[in-house]
CSV table of C-alpha atoms in Angstrom, one decimal:
chain,number,residue,atom,x,y,z
A,1,MET,CA,0.3,-0.1,0.2
A,2,HIS,CA,1.3,3.5,-0.9
A,3,SER,CA,1.7,5.0,2.8
A,4,VAL,CA,0.1,8.9,3.0
A,5,ALA,CA,1.7,10.4,6.2
A,6,ILE,CA,-0.4,13.3,7.5
A,7,LEU,CA,1.7,15.8,9.5
A,8,VAL,CA,-0.4,17.4,12.2
A,9,LEU,CA,1.6,20.5,14.2
A,10,ASP,CA,-0.8,22.7,16.7
A,11,GLY,CA,-3.1,25.4,15.0
A,12,VAL,CA,-3.9,22.6,12.5
A,13,VAL,CA,-6.7,23.9,10.4
A,14,PRO,CA,-9.0,21.0,10.7
A,15,PHE,CA,-11.0,20.7,6.9
A,16,ASP,CA,-6.8,20.8,5.6
A,17,MET,CA,-6.4,17.8,7.5
A,18,ALA,CA,-9.5,16.1,7.1
A,19,ALA,CA,-10.1,16.9,3.4
A,20,PRO,CA,-7.2,14.3,1.8
A,21,MET,CA,-7.9,11.6,4.9
A,22,GLN,CA,-11.4,11.7,3.3
A,23,VAL,CA,-10.0,11.7,-0.4
A,24,PHE,CA,-7.2,8.5,-0.2
A,25,ASP,CA,-9.1,7.0,2.3
A,26,PHE,CA,-12.1,7.0,-0.9
A,27,THR,CA,-9.5,6.0,-3.2
A,28,ARG,CA,-10.0,2.1,-4.4
A,29,LEU,CA,-8.6,0.0,-7.2
A,30,PRO,CA,-10.6,-1.8,-9.7
A,31,ASP,CA,-10.9,-4.7,-7.6
A,32,GLY,CA,-12.1,-2.8,-4.4
A,33,ARG,CA,-9.1,-2.6,-3.0
A,34,HIS,CA,-7.5,0.1,-1.1
A,35,PRO,CA,-4.6,1.5,-2.2
A,36,TYR,CA,-3.6,4.4,0.2
A,37,ARG,CA,-3.1,4.0,4.2
A,38,VAL,CA,-3.6,6.9,6.1
A,39,ARG,CA,-1.8,8.1,9.2
A,40,LEU,CA,-1.7,10.4,11.4
A,41,CYS,CA,1.3,12.1,12.9
A,42,ALA,CA,2.6,14.8,15.3
A,43,GLU,CA,5.9,16.3,16.7
A,44,ARG,CA,3.8,15.2,20.6
A,45,PRO,CA,0.9,12.8,21.5
A,46,GLU,CA,-1.1,16.5,21.9
A,47,VAL,CA,-2.2,18.5,19.6
A,48,ALA,CA,-3.6,21.9,19.8
A,49,ALA,CA,-6.4,22.1,16.9
A,50,ASP,CA,-8.0,25.2,15.2
A,51,GLY,CA,-11.1,26.2,16.5
A,52,GLY,CA,-10.8,25.6,20.4
A,53,PHE,CA,-10.1,21.6,20.5
A,54,ALA,CA,-7.2,19.1,21.0
A,55,LEU,CA,-6.4,15.8,19.5
A,56,ARG,CA,-4.5,13.3,20.4
A,57,VAL,CA,-2.4,11.7,17.3
A,58,GLU,CA,-0.2,8.1,18.2
A,59,ARG,CA,2.3,8.4,15.5
A,60,GLY,CA,5.7,10.5,16.0
A,61,LEU,CA,7.7,11.9,13.2
A,62,GLU,CA,9.7,8.8,12.3
A,63,THR,CA,6.7,7.7,10.2
A,64,LEU,CA,7.6,10.5,8.1
A,65,ALA,CA,10.3,7.9,6.9
A,66,ASP,CA,8.5,5.6,6.6
A,67,ALA,CA,5.6,7.5,3.7
A,68,ASP,CA,5.6,8.0,0.3
A,69,THR,CA,4.0,11.4,0.5
A,70,VAL,CA,3.6,13.7,3.5
A,71,ILE,CA,1.0,15.7,3.7
A,72,VAL,CA,1.5,18.8,5.5
A,73,PRO,CA,-2.0,21.1,6.3
A,74,GLY,CA,-2.7,24.6,7.0
A,75,ARG,CA,-2.4,26.6,10.3
A,76,ALA,CA,-5.0,29.1,12.2
A,77,PRO,CA,-2.2,32.6,12.2
A,78,GLY,CA,-0.4,33.2,15.9
A,79,SER,CA,0.9,29.1,15.7
A,80,PRO,CA,4.1,28.7,17.1
A,81,GLN,CA,7.2,28.4,13.9
A,82,PRO,CA,7.3,24.9,13.2
A,83,SER,CA,10.2,23.6,15.7
A,84,PRO,CA,14.1,22.5,14.8
A,85,ALA,CA,12.9,18.8,14.5
A,86,VAL,CA,9.9,18.8,12.6
A,87,LEU,CA,11.9,21.3,10.3
A,88,ALA,CA,14.4,18.5,9.9
A,89,ALA,CA,12.0,15.3,9.5
A,90,LEU,CA,10.8,16.9,6.6
A,91,ARG,CA,14.1,17.9,5.0
A,92,GLU,CA,15.4,14.5,5.6
A,93,ALA,CA,11.9,12.7,4.2
A,94,ALA,CA,12.0,14.7,0.8
A,95,ALA,CA,16.2,14.3,0.9
A,96,ALA,CA,14.9,10.5,0.1
A,97,GLY,CA,13.0,11.5,-2.6
A,98,THR,CA,9.4,10.8,-0.5
A,99,ARG,CA,6.6,13.4,-2.3
A,100,ILE,CA,5.8,16.2,0.2
A,101,ALA,CA,2.7,18.3,-0.4
A,102,SER,CA,0.8,21.2,1.3
A,103,VAL,CA,-2.9,22.3,2.0
A,104,CYS,CA,-3.7,25.9,1.8
A,105,VAL,CA,-0.9,28.1,4.2
A,106,GLY,CA,1.0,24.7,4.7
A,107,ALA,CA,2.9,25.8,2.2
A,108,PHE,CA,4.8,28.1,4.6
A,109,VAL,CA,5.8,25.5,6.7
A,110,LEU,CA,7.3,24.2,3.4
A,111,ALA,CA,9.3,26.9,2.4
A,112,GLU,CA,9.9,27.1,6.5
A,113,ALA,CA,12.5,24.0,5.1
A,114,GLY,CA,13.4,25.6,2.5
A,115,LEU,CA,11.6,22.5,0.0
A,116,LEU,CA,10.3,25.3,-2.2
A,117,ASP,CA,13.4,27.2,-2.9
A,118,GLY,CA,14.1,27.5,-6.3
A,119,LEU,CA,10.8,26.6,-7.1
A,120,ARG,CA,6.7,27.3,-7.8
A,121,ALA,CA,4.5,27.1,-5.1
A,122,THR,CA,1.1,28.2,-4.3
A,123,THR,CA,-0.6,28.7,-1.3
A,124,HIS,CA,-4.3,30.4,-0.7
A,125,TRP,CA,-4.4,34.1,-2.8
A,126,ALA,CA,-4.8,35.7,0.2
A,127,ALA,CA,-1.7,34.6,1.3
A,128,ALA,CA,-0.1,34.8,-1.4
A,129,GLU,CA,1.6,38.4,-0.9
A,130,GLU,CA,2.9,37.8,2.5
A,131,PHE,CA,4.2,34.1,1.3
A,132,ALA,CA,6.6,36.2,-1.6
A,133,HIS,CA,7.7,38.7,0.5
A,134,ALA,CA,8.2,36.2,3.4
A,135,TYR,CA,10.3,33.9,1.1
A,136,PRO,CA,11.3,35.7,-2.5
A,137,ARG,CA,12.8,32.7,-3.3
A,138,VAL,CA,10.2,30.7,-4.2
A,139,GLU,CA,8.3,32.3,-6.7
A,140,VAL,CA,4.6,32.1,-6.0
A,141,GLU,CA,2.1,32.0,-8.0
A,142,PRO,CA,-1.0,32.9,-6.9
A,143,ASP,CA,-4.5,32.4,-9.8
A,144,VAL,CA,-4.0,28.2,-10.1
A,145,LEU,CA,-5.6,25.1,-8.0
A,146,TYR,CA,-1.8,23.6,-7.3
A,147,VAL,CA,1.7,23.5,-8.4
A,148,ASP,CA,3.2,19.3,-9.1
A,149,ASN,CA,7.2,20.0,-9.3
A,150,GLY,CA,7.3,16.1,-9.4
A,151,ARG,CA,8.6,15.3,-5.7
A,152,ILE,CA,7.0,18.6,-3.8
A,153,LEU,CA,3.5,19.9,-5.0
A,154,THR,CA,1.6,22.7,-2.9
A,155,SER,CA,-2.2,23.2,-2.6
A,156,ALA,CA,-4.1,26.5,-3.2
A,157,GLY,CA,-7.4,26.5,-0.2
A,158,ALA,CA,-8.4,23.0,0.6
A,159,ALA,CA,-10.8,22.0,-1.8
A,160,ALA,CA,-7.7,23.0,-4.1
A,161,ALA,CA,-5.8,20.5,-2.3
A,162,LEU,CA,-8.6,17.8,-3.0
A,163,ASP,CA,-8.2,18.9,-7.0
A,164,MET,CA,-4.2,18.0,-5.9
A,165,CYS,CA,-5.1,15.3,-4.5
A,166,LEU,CA,-7.1,13.8,-7.4
A,167,HIS,CA,-4.1,14.6,-9.2
A,168,MET,CA,-1.6,12.3,-7.2
A,169,ILE,CA,-4.0,9.3,-7.0
A,170,ARG,CA,-4.1,9.9,-11.2
A,171,ARG,CA,-0.4,10.0,-11.3
A,172,ASP,CA,0.0,7.0,-8.8
A,173,PHE,CA,-2.8,4.5,-10.3
A,174,GLY,CA,-4.8,6.1,-13.6
A,175,SER,CA,-7.2,8.3,-14.6
A,176,ALA,CA,-9.7,5.8,-14.3
A,177,VAL,CA,-9.0,5.5,-10.9
A,178,ALA,CA,-8.5,9.2,-9.9
A,179,ALA,CA,-12.1,9.4,-11.7
A,180,ASN,CA,-14.2,7.2,-8.8
A,181,ALA,CA,-12.5,9.3,-6.5
A,182,ALA,CA,-13.7,11.8,-7.8
A,183,ARG,CA,-17.0,10.8,-7.8
A,184,MET,CA,-17.2,9.4,-4.5
A,185,SER,CA,-15.7,13.2,-3.3
A,186,VAL,CA,-18.6,14.8,-5.2
A,187,MET,CA,-16.0,16.0,-7.1
A,188,PRO,CA,-16.1,18.0,-10.5
A,189,LEU,CA,-13.9,15.9,-12.7
A,190,GLU,CA,-13.0,19.5,-13.6
A,191,ARG,CA,-12.9,22.8,-12.9
A,192,GLU,CA,-14.2,26.2,-14.9
A,193,GLY,CA,-12.6,29.4,-14.4
A,194,GLY,CA,-9.5,29.6,-16.4
A,195,GLN,CA,-7.4,26.9,-14.6
A,196,ALA,CA,-5.9,24.0,-16.0
A,197,GLN,CA,-6.4,20.9,-14.8
A,198,PHE,CA,-4.5,17.4,-15.3
A,199,ILE,CA,-7.8,15.7,-14.0
A,200,VAL,CA,-9.7,15.4,-16.6
A,201,HIS,CA,-12.2,11.3,-16.7
A,202,GLU,CA,-12.7,9.2,-20.0
A,203,HIS,CA,-15.0,10.8,-21.7
A,204,PRO,CA,-17.4,14.4,-21.7
A,205,PRO,CA,-20.0,15.1,-19.0
A,206,VAL,CA,-23.7,14.2,-20.8
A,207,PRO,CA,-26.4,15.5,-19.0
A,208,ARG,CA,-28.6,12.2,-18.4
A,209,GLY,CA,-32.2,12.4,-19.6
A,210,SER,CA,-31.2,15.3,-21.6
A,211,ASP,CA,-33.2,15.3,-25.5
A,212,LEU,CA,-29.5,16.0,-26.4
A,213,GLU,CA,-27.9,13.0,-24.9
A,214,PRO,CA,-28.3,10.5,-27.8
A,215,LEU,CA,-26.7,13.6,-30.5
A,216,LEU,CA,-24.0,14.0,-27.3
A,217,GLU,CA,-22.7,10.2,-27.7
A,218,TRP,CA,-23.4,9.9,-31.4
A,219,ILE,CA,-20.6,13.5,-30.9
A,220,GLU,CA,-18.3,11.2,-28.7
A,221,ASP,CA,-18.4,8.2,-31.1
A,222,ASN,CA,-17.5,10.3,-33.8
A,223,LEU,CA,-14.7,12.9,-33.0
A,224,ALA,CA,-12.2,11.3,-35.2
A,225,ARG,CA,-14.3,12.7,-37.7
A,226,GLU,CA,-15.5,16.0,-39.2
A,227,VAL,CA,-18.4,17.3,-36.9
A,228,THR,CA,-19.8,20.4,-38.0
A,229,LEU,CA,-22.6,22.9,-36.8
A,230,THR,CA,-24.7,22.4,-39.1
A,231,ALA,CA,-24.6,18.2,-39.0
A,232,MET,CA,-25.2,18.9,-34.8
A,233,ALA,CA,-28.1,20.5,-35.7
A,234,ALA,CA,-29.5,18.3,-38.8
A,235,ARG,CA,-29.3,15.4,-36.5
A,236,ALA,CA,-30.8,17.0,-33.5
A,237,GLY,CA,-33.9,17.8,-35.4
A,238,MET,CA,-33.6,22.0,-35.1
A,239,SER,CA,-32.0,25.2,-36.4
A,240,GLU,CA,-28.3,26.6,-35.9
A,241,ARG,CA,-29.7,29.3,-34.1
A,242,THR,CA,-32.6,26.6,-31.9
A,243,PHE,CA,-30.0,23.9,-31.5
A,244,SER,CA,-27.4,26.5,-30.3
A,245,ARG,CA,-29.5,27.8,-28.0
A,246,ARG,CA,-30.8,24.7,-26.5
A,247,PHE,CA,-27.3,23.3,-26.1
A,248,ARG,CA,-26.0,26.0,-24.3
A,249,GLU,CA,-29.2,25.6,-21.9
A,250,GLN,CA,-28.5,21.8,-21.0
A,251,THR,CA,-24.1,21.9,-21.2
A,252,GLY,CA,-23.7,25.2,-20.5
A,253,THR,CA,-21.3,25.9,-23.0
A,254,THR,CA,-21.4,26.4,-26.8
A,255,PRO,CA,-21.8,22.9,-29.7
A,256,LEU,CA,-18.2,23.6,-30.8
A,257,GLN,CA,-16.6,24.0,-27.4
A,258,TRP,CA,-18.3,21.1,-26.0
A,259,LEU,CA,-17.0,19.1,-29.5
A,260,LEU,CA,-13.0,20.8,-28.7
A,261,ARG,CA,-13.0,20.4,-24.8
A,262,ALA,CA,-13.8,16.6,-25.9
A,263,ARG,CA,-11.2,15.7,-28.7
A,264,VAL,CA,-8.9,17.5,-25.9
A,265,ARG,CA,-9.9,14.9,-23.3
A,266,ARG,CA,-9.8,11.8,-26.1
A,267,ALA,CA,-6.2,13.0,-27.0
A,268,GLN,CA,-5.4,13.0,-23.2
A,269,TYR,CA,-6.7,9.2,-23.0
A,270,LEU,CA,-4.6,8.4,-25.6
A,271,LEU,CA,-1.3,10.1,-24.7
A,272,GLU,CA,-2.0,8.5,-21.1
A,273,SER,CA,-2.8,4.9,-22.6
A,274,GLY,CA,-1.7,4.2,-26.1
A,275,ASP,CA,1.9,4.9,-28.0
A,276,HIS,CA,0.2,6.1,-30.9
A,277,THR,CA,2.8,9.8,-32.5
A,278,VAL,CA,1.1,12.5,-31.4
A,279,ASP,CA,0.8,13.1,-35.3
A,280,ARG,CA,-1.8,10.2,-34.9
A,281,ILE,CA,-3.5,11.3,-31.4
A,282,ALA,CA,-3.9,14.5,-33.1
A,283,GLN,CA,-5.6,12.5,-35.9
A,284,GLN,CA,-7.8,10.4,-34.0
A,285,ALA,CA,-9.2,13.2,-31.6
A,286,GLY,CA,-10.3,15.1,-34.9
A,287,PHE,CA,-8.2,18.2,-35.0
A,288,GLY,CA,-7.0,19.1,-38.9
A,289,SER,CA,-3.8,19.2,-37.9
A,290,VAL,CA,-0.9,18.9,-35.2
A,291,THR,CA,-0.2,22.3,-35.3
A,292,ALA,CA,-4.3,22.7,-34.3
A,293,PHE,CA,-3.8,20.1,-31.7
A,294,ARG,CA,-0.7,21.4,-30.4
A,295,GLU,CA,-2.4,24.6,-29.6
A,296,ARG,CA,-5.8,23.4,-28.7
A,297,PHE,CA,-4.2,21.4,-26.2
A,298,ARG,CA,-1.5,23.8,-24.0
A,299,LYS,CA,-5.0,26.4,-24.1
A,300,VAL,CA,-7.0,23.7,-23.0
A,301,VAL,CA,-4.9,21.7,-20.0
A,302,GLY,CA,-1.8,24.1,-20.1
A,303,THR,CA,1.3,22.1,-21.1
A,304,THR,CA,1.4,20.1,-24.6
A,305,PRO,CA,0.9,16.7,-25.6
A,306,ASP,CA,4.2,15.7,-25.4
A,307,ALA,CA,5.2,17.0,-21.5
A,308,TYR,CA,1.7,15.6,-20.2
A,309,ARG,CA,2.6,11.9,-21.9
A,310,ARG,CA,5.5,12.3,-19.8
A,311,SER,CA,3.3,13.8,-16.1
A,312,PHE,CA,0.9,10.5,-16.8
A,313,ARG,CA,2.6,7.9,-17.9
A,314,GLY,CA,5.4,6.8,-15.0
A,315,GLY,CA,7.7,9.7,-15.5
A,316,ARG,CA,8.8,12.0,-13.2
A,317,ALA,CA,7.3,15.2,-13.3
A,318,ALA,CA,9.6,17.8,-14.1
A,319,ALA,CA,7.9,20.8,-12.6
A,320,VAL,CA,4.3,20.7,-13.9
A,321,ARG,CA,1.9,22.8,-13.0
A,322,VAL,CA,-1.3,23.3,-14.1
A,323,ASP,CA,-0.1,25.9,-16.2
A,324,GLY,CA,2.4,23.6,-17.1
A,325,ARG,CA,5.5,26.5,-16.4
A,326,SER,CA,8.6,25.2,-15.0
A,327,PRO,CA,10.4,27.1,-11.9
A,328,GLY,CA,13.0,29.0,-11.3
A,329,SER,CA,13.8,32.3,-8.6
A,330,ASP,CA,16.4,33.6,-7.0
A,331,GLY,CA,16.5,35.8,-3.3
A,332,GLN,CA,16.7,35.1,-0.1
A,333,ARG,CA,14.1,33.1,2.3
A,334,GLN,CA,12.6,34.5,5.6
A,335,ALA,CA,10.0,33.6,8.6
A,336,ALA,CA,6.9,33.9,8.1
A,337,LEU,CA,3.5,33.5,10.1
A,338,PRO,CA,0.4,32.5,7.7
A,339,VAL,CA,-3.2,34.6,7.8
A,340,ARG,CA,-6.0,32.5,8.8
A,341,LEU,CA,-6.8,30.3,6.0
A,342,GLY,CA,-7.7,27.3,5.0
């Protein structure tokens, strides 16, 4: 089993702690087995949580040495700085190749340990300015849900931690397992709002029971062919104007945008599961040219098809974040306490 250690420090935000606990616990392999073992650990047996209650934690910092993944939740303002023992344990885990991730302002702890120096990172947008000022050697990205540097990950608020966890699940066990974990967590597999997402499902969502359902399924089955607005409207038995209006009402987007995103999803699946060339995948997904495919893929996913394949075919990610840029920064590290965010 893949061991996940959640490091609980004084002032821990309960939601930041519980979000990864739940999503990893919900994860199942196709045969029903649990692929993850989740454990809480702390420097001391009793931890004061934000909200006026205490947690009894059975495992100590030695748990980090045996973990495959370590997650550091955010903490309330006024919390004491992490002790030298905590920082040393995190550094030792990182040096051993352990994957380490933070939730919300938990990024302050990773930065204090020096694990984010020279890397891109994110935290809650309201704490981003403070974070950037305190740790100038970290390139702060306040407008993304999470950043993946390969072995070091950071997420924005606690809800974004779910996106990050699904991303890790997909890298560990594939898209089908991640999609099921998302359904169990009642999470969308893709968020709107301009944030590039790596977590997707095999097929685009279809509004079940709608009068457009047969048409949408036909489009999915014919993505490699030329599918025009005129053809879609004719198949739906409507004028183009009526069809476009009805389509937006039932799907929240235009027919052509839905088609393009469906083609990108198909390409993602093919990149993950097959060995065809990018040119061949462009044809199979229905793009007119490989150039058009690369441009659309980068716009939607935030990285290139080749980089996406390397990330999700078992290779170590080279600082792939949600918009695909690579890390790099300069400056000096300083200590700071985060604002109250979860």
